[in-house]
Amino acid sequence: MPAMPRKQPDRPKDGRKARRSDPPYMTWRNGAGKWEPGPALRRAGWAVIRLRDGAGKDLPRGLARIMAREINADAEKWKADPAAPGLRYGPARAAATAVSPDADARTLNNAFERFRDHRSIRRLARKTQTEYRKNLTRFIAWADGEHPAAIDRKTLTCFFEAEWDRIFAERALGWLEGRWEAAPRVTGHDGARYVADVRSARWQAMDEARAGGPNPAGMAQVNAIIRAVSRFYAFIDRELGWVDPGFNPASRFDLDALKPRLVLPSDAALAELVETADAIGLPSIGDALVILANAGPRPADMVKWTMEMWKTGRITARIQKTGARTDFRFPAVLRRRMSDLMLRREAEGSAAPLILMTDARRVAYTVDHLETVYAQVRSAAADRARGRQDRALADEIEGVTLYDFRKKAITRLHAAGNSRDDIAAITGHSYKTIATILDHYIIPTSEAADRAVDRLDAYMKEQGVKW
């Protein structure tokens, strides 16, 4: 992404603060707005209009903009025909006219209060709900009581760039603080020079990062905010009707796409992690890795699997992200692992809990807790590999996340001769994700081609097709 220029707010010559999204002839000073006509309209009898409601109170900036646009629209109609019907403003109508009675409630703040607990948000995963609310809180704080229609594409672009500036500044500050805390204490001239050198080096690195492209983590953070805004405006359009149909400044925002993470753990890395989990008394993490590498569920779905699945011998679960359902029998490798799990629970001498995945305290995992405990196992496995002088395996293990094992499930299922439809029915991945992973990792071989021909021959014989 090229370096983004900083957009400074427009400032009229008289010093009154303005924004790019303020309509023509609107001024804003000390928390109050005015519509001030140009010289030609003044000569025609138009006067200054204070942007107030029917009770004489100054409108918030978003509603003031709407009123100013209405005055501008009437001014254009008046220029074309001074006797045009339906004009609310004109040379003889200098006093402000009240806006519609319910317009005062139509602010982004009030829309957010309705949106945050709406059914379209409540049906999402709890972590996703938290992310949406957190990202929208930043947008709402920036918009500062605007009417939804007052935020156009250019205004939202200014917010997008401001968020980029904030993220870069936060990363720079964190880097400087960490560098200063880790540095030996120096005083006097040497200390001042050290701080100056550190600051110069960091800002130079930031400039290089801007020129070379955004940090992937920062890009994902800003993109997530814009996607949340897009969903928010879709809610305002469909559920509230506070904007024109189809109005959504965040729709098709031309976001820079992140390259998909394509890391496939090796069989050796998987074996090392499972053995380490068992060795350090965290076999539940080994269970999770075996499940992820052979069935590929989302961790958020896997932590909700119940003991009833083991009793029936089938994995029947709902995919929370898409609402689809999976229903397939346990693969043999999972049956062996689950048998060991049952033996461990019988040795505990108490009834097994209803949830299949539990930690050492027999408490059901959350996704965050599962990732935290997995990180402990990953660190221990990397140390074991280094102890055997296998630095390559240790480096690989340190870079593997829980979600990477879902990709391994896709490649294993494909290598076993399953179609993409079959894989999607088991793992819950979209066809696009499956295609991306297979296109990156799977290399066509003559053995695969021969298997395809064998299946074709068997199909033709079964169907009785001659030619």
Coordinates of C-alpha atoms in Angstrom, one line a residue:
M1 CA 0.0 0.0 0.0
P2 CA 1.6 3.3 -1.0
A3 CA 2.3 6.0 1.7
M4 CA -0.9 7.8 2.5
P5 CA -0.8 11.6 2.6
R6 CA -2.0 13.2 5.7
K7 CA -5.3 15.1 5.2
Q8 CA -5.5 18.2 7.3
P9 CA -8.9 19.8 8.0
D10 CA -9.9 22.8 5.9
R11 CA -9.5 26.1 7.7
P12 CA -11.3 29.2 6.4
K13 CA -9.3 32.4 6.4
D14 CA -11.3 33.7 9.3
G15 CA -10.0 30.9 11.5
R16 CA -13.3 29.1 12.0
K17 CA -12.9 25.4 12.1
A18 CA -14.4 23.4 9.2
R19 CA -14.3 19.9 7.9
R20 CA -14.2 18.5 4.4
S21 CA -17.7 17.1 4.8
D22 CA -19.3 20.4 5.7
P23 CA -21.5 21.6 2.9
P24 CA -20.9 24.9 1.1
Y25 CA -21.8 28.1 3.0
M26 CA -21.8 26.2 6.4
T27 CA -19.5 27.5 9.2
W28 CA -19.0 26.0 12.6
R29 CA -17.7 27.9 15.6
N30 CA -17.8 27.3 19.4
G31 CA -20.1 24.3 19.0
A32 CA -22.7 26.2 16.8
G33 CA -23.4 26.2 13.1
K34 CA -24.4 28.9 10.7
W35 CA -25.4 29.0 7.1
E36 CA -23.8 32.1 5.6
P37 CA -24.7 32.9 2.0
G38 CA -22.2 34.2 -0.6
P39 CA -22.2 37.7 -1.9
A40 CA -24.6 37.1 -4.7
L41 CA -27.2 35.6 -2.5
R42 CA -26.7 38.3 0.1
R43 CA -27.4 41.0 -2.6
A44 CA -30.6 39.1 -3.4
G45 CA -31.8 39.3 0.2
W46 CA -30.6 36.1 1.7
A47 CA -29.4 36.4 5.3
V48 CA -27.4 34.3 7.7
I49 CA -29.4 31.3 9.1
R50 CA -28.5 29.8 12.5
L51 CA -28.6 26.1 12.3
R52 CA -31.0 25.4 15.2
D53 CA -34.0 23.2 15.9
G54 CA -37.6 24.4 16.5
A55 CA -36.8 25.0 20.2
G56 CA -34.0 27.4 19.4
K57 CA -31.2 25.0 20.4
D58 CA -28.1 24.6 18.3
L59 CA -28.1 21.4 16.3
P60 CA -25.2 18.9 16.6
R61 CA -22.8 19.1 13.7
G62 CA -24.3 16.1 11.8
L63 CA -27.8 17.5 11.9
A64 CA -26.5 21.0 11.1
R65 CA -24.9 19.6 8.0
I66 CA -28.2 18.1 6.9
M67 CA -30.0 21.4 7.5
A68 CA -27.3 23.3 5.6
R69 CA -27.7 20.9 2.6
E70 CA -31.5 21.5 2.6
I71 CA -30.9 25.3 2.6
N72 CA -28.4 24.8 -0.3
A73 CA -30.9 22.7 -2.2
D74 CA -33.6 25.5 -1.8
A75 CA -31.1 28.1 -2.8
E76 CA -30.4 26.2 -6.1
K77 CA -34.1 25.9 -6.7
W78 CA -34.6 29.6 -6.0
K79 CA -31.8 30.5 -8.4
A80 CA -33.6 28.6 -11.2
D81 CA -37.1 29.9 -10.2
P82 CA -37.6 32.4 -7.4
A83 CA -41.3 31.5 -7.4
A84 CA -40.7 27.7 -7.2
P85 CA -43.3 26.0 -4.9
G86 CA -42.2 24.2 -1.7
L87 CA -39.3 26.4 -0.8
R88 CA -38.7 26.3 2.9
Y89 CA -35.9 28.9 2.8
G90 CA -35.4 32.1 0.8
P91 CA -34.8 35.8 1.0
A92 CA -37.9 36.3 3.2
R93 CA -37.2 33.2 5.3
A94 CA -34.0 34.0 7.1
A95 CA -35.1 32.4 10.4
A96 CA -34.2 28.7 10.8
T97 CA -36.9 26.2 10.3
A98 CA -37.1 23.2 12.6
V99 CA -36.0 19.8 11.3
S100 CA -38.3 16.8 11.5
P101 CA -39.3 15.9 15.1
D102 CA -37.5 12.6 15.2
A103 CA -34.3 13.7 13.5
D104 CA -32.7 14.6 16.8
A105 CA -32.5 10.9 17.7
R106 CA -31.1 9.9 14.4
T107 CA -27.4 10.0 15.4
L108 CA -24.8 7.3 15.0
N109 CA -24.6 7.1 18.8
N110 CA -28.3 6.2 19.1
A111 CA -28.0 3.8 16.1
F112 CA -25.1 2.0 17.8
E113 CA -27.1 1.6 21.0
R114 CA -29.7 -0.3 18.9
F115 CA -27.1 -2.2 16.9
R116 CA -25.0 -3.5 19.8
D117 CA -27.7 -5.8 21.2
H118 CA -29.5 -6.6 18.0
R119 CA -30.2 -10.2 17.0
S120 CA -27.8 -9.9 14.1
I121 CA -25.0 -9.4 16.5
R122 CA -26.1 -11.7 19.3
R123 CA -26.1 -14.7 17.0
L124 CA -22.4 -14.2 16.3
A125 CA -19.7 -15.8 18.4
R126 CA -18.9 -14.0 21.7
K127 CA -15.4 -13.0 20.6
T128 CA -16.7 -11.7 17.3
Q129 CA -19.4 -9.6 19.1
T130 CA -16.7 -8.1 21.2
E131 CA -14.5 -7.2 18.2
Y132 CA -17.5 -5.6 16.4
R133 CA -18.4 -3.5 19.4
K134 CA -14.8 -2.5 20.1
N135 CA -14.2 -1.4 16.5
L136 CA -17.4 0.5 16.2
T137 CA -16.7 2.3 19.5
R138 CA -13.7 3.9 17.8
F139 CA -15.8 4.9 14.9
I140 CA -18.6 6.3 17.0
A141 CA -16.2 8.3 19.2
W142 CA -14.6 9.8 16.0
A143 CA -18.0 10.6 14.4
D144 CA -19.0 12.5 17.5
G145 CA -22.8 12.5 17.3
E146 CA -23.1 12.8 13.5
H147 CA -26.2 11.8 11.5
P148 CA -25.5 8.5 9.6
A149 CA -26.1 10.3 6.3
A150 CA -23.4 12.9 7.1
I151 CA -20.6 10.4 6.7
D152 CA -19.8 10.0 3.1
R153 CA -17.0 8.1 1.4
K154 CA -14.5 11.0 1.6
T155 CA -15.2 11.5 5.3
L156 CA -14.8 7.8 6.0
T157 CA -11.5 7.8 4.1
C158 CA -10.2 10.5 6.5
F159 CA -11.2 8.3 9.4
F160 CA -9.4 5.3 7.8
E161 CA -6.2 7.3 7.4
A162 CA -6.5 8.7 11.0
E163 CA -6.7 5.1 12.2
W164 CA -3.6 4.2 10.3
D165 CA -1.8 7.2 11.9
R166 CA -3.0 6.0 15.3
I167 CA -1.8 2.4 14.8
F168 CA 1.6 3.5 13.6
A169 CA 2.0 6.0 16.5
E170 CA 1.0 3.3 19.1
R171 CA 3.5 0.8 17.6
A172 CA 6.2 3.5 17.7
L173 CA 5.5 4.4 21.3
G174 CA 5.5 0.8 22.4
W175 CA 8.8 0.2 20.6
L176 CA 10.4 3.2 22.2
E177 CA 9.2 2.3 25.7
G178 CA 10.4 -1.3 25.4
R179 CA 13.8 -0.1 24.0
W180 CA 14.2 2.4 26.8
E181 CA 13.2 0.0 29.6
A182 CA 15.7 -2.6 28.3
A183 CA 18.5 -0.1 27.8
P184 CA 21.2 0.5 30.5
R185 CA 20.6 3.7 32.5
V186 CA 22.6 6.6 31.0
T187 CA 22.4 10.2 32.1
G188 CA 23.4 13.6 31.0
H189 CA 24.4 14.3 27.4
D190 CA 24.9 10.6 26.6
G191 CA 21.4 9.8 27.8
A192 CA 19.8 12.5 25.7
R193 CA 21.8 11.5 22.6
Y194 CA 20.8 7.9 23.1
V195 CA 17.1 8.8 23.3
A196 CA 17.5 10.9 20.1
D197 CA 19.2 8.1 18.3
V198 CA 16.5 5.6 19.3
R199 CA 13.7 7.9 18.2
S200 CA 15.4 8.7 14.9
A201 CA 16.0 5.0 14.1
R202 CA 12.4 4.1 14.9
W203 CA 10.8 6.9 12.9
Q204 CA 13.1 6.0 10.0
A205 CA 11.9 2.4 10.3
M206 CA 8.3 3.7 10.3
D207 CA 8.9 5.7 7.1
E208 CA 10.4 2.6 5.5
A209 CA 7.3 0.5 6.6
R210 CA 5.0 3.1 5.0
A211 CA 6.9 3.1 1.8
G212 CA 7.2 -0.7 1.6
G213 CA 3.7 -1.5 2.7
P214 CA 1.6 -1.7 5.8
N215 CA 2.3 -4.0 8.7
P216 CA 0.0 -7.1 8.3
A217 CA -1.3 -6.8 11.8
G218 CA -2.1 -3.1 11.5
M219 CA -3.7 -3.7 8.1
A220 CA -6.0 -6.4 9.5
Q221 CA -6.9 -4.1 12.4
V222 CA -8.0 -1.2 10.2
N223 CA -9.7 -3.4 7.7
A224 CA -11.7 -5.0 10.6
I225 CA -12.9 -1.5 11.6
I226 CA -14.1 -0.7 8.1
R227 CA -15.9 -4.0 7.8
A228 CA -17.6 -3.4 11.1
V229 CA -18.7 0.0 9.9
S230 CA -20.1 -1.6 6.7
R231 CA -22.2 -4.0 8.7
F232 CA -23.3 -1.2 11.0
Y233 CA -24.6 0.9 8.0
A234 CA -26.3 -2.1 6.5
F235 CA -28.2 -2.4 9.8
I236 CA -29.1 1.3 9.8
D237 CA -30.4 1.0 6.2
R238 CA -32.4 -2.3 6.7
E239 CA -33.6 -2.0 10.3
L240 CA -33.8 1.7 11.0
G241 CA -34.3 3.3 7.6
W242 CA -32.4 6.4 8.6
V243 CA -30.5 6.7 5.3
D244 CA -31.4 6.4 1.7
P245 CA -31.8 2.8 0.5
G246 CA -28.5 1.3 -0.3
F247 CA -26.4 4.1 1.3
N248 CA -23.3 2.6 2.8
P249 CA -20.0 4.6 2.7
A250 CA -18.0 1.6 3.8
S251 CA -19.3 -0.7 1.1
R252 CA -16.7 -1.6 -1.6
F253 CA -14.1 0.5 0.2
D254 CA -11.2 -0.9 -1.8
L255 CA -9.4 -2.4 1.2
D256 CA -6.0 -3.8 0.7
A257 CA -6.4 -7.6 1.0
L258 CA -4.2 -9.5 3.3
K259 CA -2.4 -12.5 1.8
P260 CA -3.8 -15.7 3.3
R261 CA -1.6 -17.4 5.9
L262 CA -0.4 -20.6 4.3
V263 CA 1.6 -22.5 6.9
L264 CA 1.2 -26.3 6.8
P265 CA 2.7 -28.2 9.8
S266 CA 4.7 -31.2 9.0
D267 CA 3.9 -34.7 10.4
A268 CA 7.1 -34.4 12.5
A269 CA 5.9 -31.2 14.1
L270 CA 2.5 -32.6 14.8
A271 CA 4.0 -35.7 16.4
E272 CA 6.4 -33.7 18.5
L273 CA 3.6 -31.4 19.8
V274 CA 1.3 -34.3 20.7
E275 CA 4.0 -36.2 22.4
T276 CA 5.1 -33.1 24.4
A277 CA 1.5 -32.4 25.4
D278 CA 1.2 -36.0 26.8
A279 CA 4.6 -35.8 28.5
I280 CA 3.9 -32.5 30.4
G281 CA 0.5 -33.5 31.6
L282 CA -1.7 -31.7 29.1
P283 CA -3.1 -34.5 27.0
S284 CA -6.2 -32.5 26.2
I285 CA -4.0 -30.3 23.9
G286 CA -2.8 -33.5 22.1
D287 CA -6.5 -34.5 21.7
A288 CA -7.2 -31.1 20.2
L289 CA -4.3 -31.3 17.7
V290 CA -5.3 -34.7 16.6
I291 CA -8.9 -33.6 16.0
L292 CA -7.8 -30.5 14.1
A293 CA -5.4 -32.3 11.9
N294 CA -7.8 -35.0 10.9
A295 CA -11.3 -33.4 11.0
G296 CA -10.4 -29.7 10.7
P297 CA -13.2 -28.1 12.8
R298 CA -13.0 -24.5 13.9
P299 CA -11.6 -24.3 17.5
A300 CA -14.7 -22.3 18.5
D301 CA -16.9 -25.3 17.4
M302 CA -14.6 -28.0 18.7
V303 CA -14.6 -26.7 22.3
K304 CA -18.4 -27.3 22.3
W305 CA -18.3 -30.9 21.2
T306 CA -20.1 -33.1 23.7
M307 CA -19.7 -36.6 25.1
E308 CA -22.9 -37.6 23.3
M309 CA -20.8 -37.6 20.1
W310 CA -18.5 -40.2 21.5
K311 CA -21.5 -42.4 22.5
T312 CA -23.1 -42.2 19.1
G313 CA -19.8 -42.5 17.2
R314 CA -20.7 -39.5 15.0
I315 CA -19.5 -35.9 15.0
T316 CA -22.8 -34.0 14.6
A317 CA -22.2 -30.3 15.3
R318 CA -23.3 -26.9 14.1
I319 CA -20.7 -24.6 12.5
Q320 CA -21.3 -21.4 14.4
K321 CA -19.8 -19.1 11.7
T322 CA -22.0 -20.3 8.8
G323 CA -24.9 -22.0 10.5
A324 CA -24.3 -25.3 8.6
R325 CA -24.1 -28.7 10.2
T326 CA -21.6 -31.5 10.0
D327 CA -22.5 -35.1 10.5
F328 CA -19.8 -37.8 9.9
R329 CA -18.4 -40.8 11.9
F330 CA -15.2 -40.6 13.9
P331 CA -12.1 -41.4 11.8
A332 CA -10.1 -44.3 13.1
V333 CA -7.3 -42.1 14.4
L334 CA -9.8 -40.1 16.4
R335 CA -11.4 -43.2 17.8
R336 CA -8.0 -44.4 19.1
R337 CA -7.3 -41.0 20.7
M338 CA -10.8 -40.7 22.2
S339 CA -10.5 -44.2 23.7
D340 CA -7.4 -43.1 25.5
L341 CA -9.4 -40.0 26.7
M342 CA -12.1 -42.3 28.1
L343 CA -9.5 -44.4 30.0
R344 CA -8.0 -41.2 31.5
R345 CA -11.4 -40.1 32.7
E346 CA -12.3 -43.5 34.2
A347 CA -9.0 -43.3 36.1
E348 CA -10.1 -40.0 37.7
G349 CA -12.7 -42.0 39.5
S350 CA -15.5 -39.5 38.8
A351 CA -18.2 -39.0 36.2
A352 CA -17.0 -37.5 33.0
P353 CA -18.3 -34.0 32.2
L354 CA -20.6 -33.4 29.4
I355 CA -18.1 -31.5 27.3
L356 CA -15.6 -33.5 25.4
M357 CA -12.7 -31.0 25.5
T358 CA -11.7 -30.1 29.1
D359 CA -8.5 -28.8 30.7
A360 CA -6.5 -30.4 33.6
R361 CA -9.2 -29.1 36.1
R362 CA -11.9 -30.8 34.0
V363 CA -13.3 -27.3 33.1
A364 CA -14.5 -26.7 29.5
Y365 CA -12.1 -24.8 27.3
T366 CA -12.8 -21.5 25.8
V367 CA -11.0 -20.6 22.5
D368 CA -8.7 -18.1 24.3
H369 CA -7.9 -20.5 27.0
L370 CA -7.2 -23.3 24.5
E371 CA -4.8 -21.0 22.6
T372 CA -3.0 -20.0 25.8
V373 CA -2.5 -23.6 26.9
Y374 CA -1.4 -24.6 23.4
A375 CA 1.2 -21.9 23.5
Q376 CA 2.7 -23.5 26.6
V377 CA 2.8 -26.9 24.8
R378 CA 4.4 -25.3 21.7
S379 CA 7.1 -23.6 23.8
A380 CA 7.9 -26.9 25.5
A381 CA 8.0 -28.8 22.2
A382 CA 10.4 -26.3 20.7
D383 CA 12.7 -26.6 23.7
R384 CA 12.6 -30.4 23.4
A385 CA 13.5 -30.2 19.7
R386 CA 16.4 -27.8 20.4
G387 CA 17.6 -30.2 23.1
R388 CA 18.0 -32.8 20.4
Q389 CA 19.8 -30.2 18.2
D390 CA 16.9 -30.2 15.7
R391 CA 16.8 -26.4 15.2
A392 CA 14.8 -26.7 12.0
L393 CA 12.0 -28.5 13.7
A394 CA 12.1 -26.2 16.7
D395 CA 11.8 -23.1 14.4
E396 CA 8.9 -24.7 12.5
I397 CA 7.0 -25.5 15.8
E398 CA 7.4 -22.0 17.1
G399 CA 5.6 -20.6 13.9
V400 CA 2.6 -23.0 14.0
T401 CA -0.8 -21.9 15.3
L402 CA -3.8 -24.0 16.2
Y403 CA -5.6 -22.9 13.0
D404 CA -2.7 -24.2 10.8
F405 CA -3.7 -27.7 11.7
R406 CA -7.1 -27.2 10.0
K407 CA -5.2 -26.8 6.8
K408 CA -3.4 -30.0 7.4
A409 CA -6.8 -31.7 7.7
I410 CA -7.7 -30.4 4.2
T411 CA -4.4 -31.7 2.6
R412 CA -4.8 -35.1 4.3
L413 CA -8.4 -35.5 3.2
H414 CA -7.4 -34.5 -0.3
A415 CA -4.5 -36.9 -0.4
A416 CA -6.9 -39.7 0.6
G417 CA -8.8 -39.1 -2.6
N418 CA -11.7 -36.9 -1.3
S419 CA -13.3 -34.2 -3.5
R420 CA -13.6 -30.6 -2.4
D421 CA -17.3 -31.2 -1.7
D422 CA -16.4 -34.1 0.6
I423 CA -13.7 -32.0 2.4
A424 CA -16.1 -29.0 2.9
A425 CA -18.7 -31.4 4.4
I426 CA -16.2 -32.5 7.1
T427 CA -14.1 -29.4 7.9
G428 CA -16.7 -26.7 7.2
H429 CA -14.3 -24.6 5.1
S430 CA -15.6 -22.6 2.1
Y431 CA -14.8 -23.9 -1.3
K432 CA -12.7 -20.8 -1.9
T433 CA -10.5 -21.5 1.1
I434 CA -10.1 -25.2 0.2
A435 CA -9.1 -24.2 -3.3
T436 CA -6.6 -21.7 -2.0
I437 CA -4.9 -24.2 0.3
L438 CA -4.9 -27.0 -2.2
D439 CA -3.6 -24.8 -5.0
H440 CA -0.7 -23.7 -2.7
Y441 CA 0.3 -27.1 -1.3
I442 CA -0.8 -29.9 -3.6
I443 CA 1.4 -30.7 -6.5
P444 CA -0.2 -32.9 -9.2
T445 CA 1.5 -36.3 -9.5
S446 CA 1.2 -39.2 -11.9
E447 CA 0.0 -41.3 -9.0
A448 CA -3.0 -39.0 -8.4
A449 CA -3.8 -39.1 -12.1
D450 CA -3.7 -42.9 -12.1
R451 CA -6.1 -43.0 -9.2
A452 CA -8.5 -40.6 -11.0
V453 CA -8.4 -42.9 -14.1
D454 CA -9.1 -46.0 -11.8
R455 CA -12.1 -44.2 -10.4
L456 CA -13.3 -43.3 -13.9
D457 CA -13.0 -46.9 -15.0
A458 CA -14.9 -48.2 -12.0
Y459 CA -17.7 -45.6 -12.6
M460 CA -18.0 -46.5 -16.3
K461 CA -18.2 -50.2 -15.5
E462 CA -20.8 -49.6 -12.7
Q463 CA -23.0 -47.5 -15.0
G464 CA -22.7 -49.9 -17.9
V465 CA -21.4 -47.2 -20.2
K466 CA -19.7 -48.5 -23.3
W467 CA -18.2 -45.4 -24.8

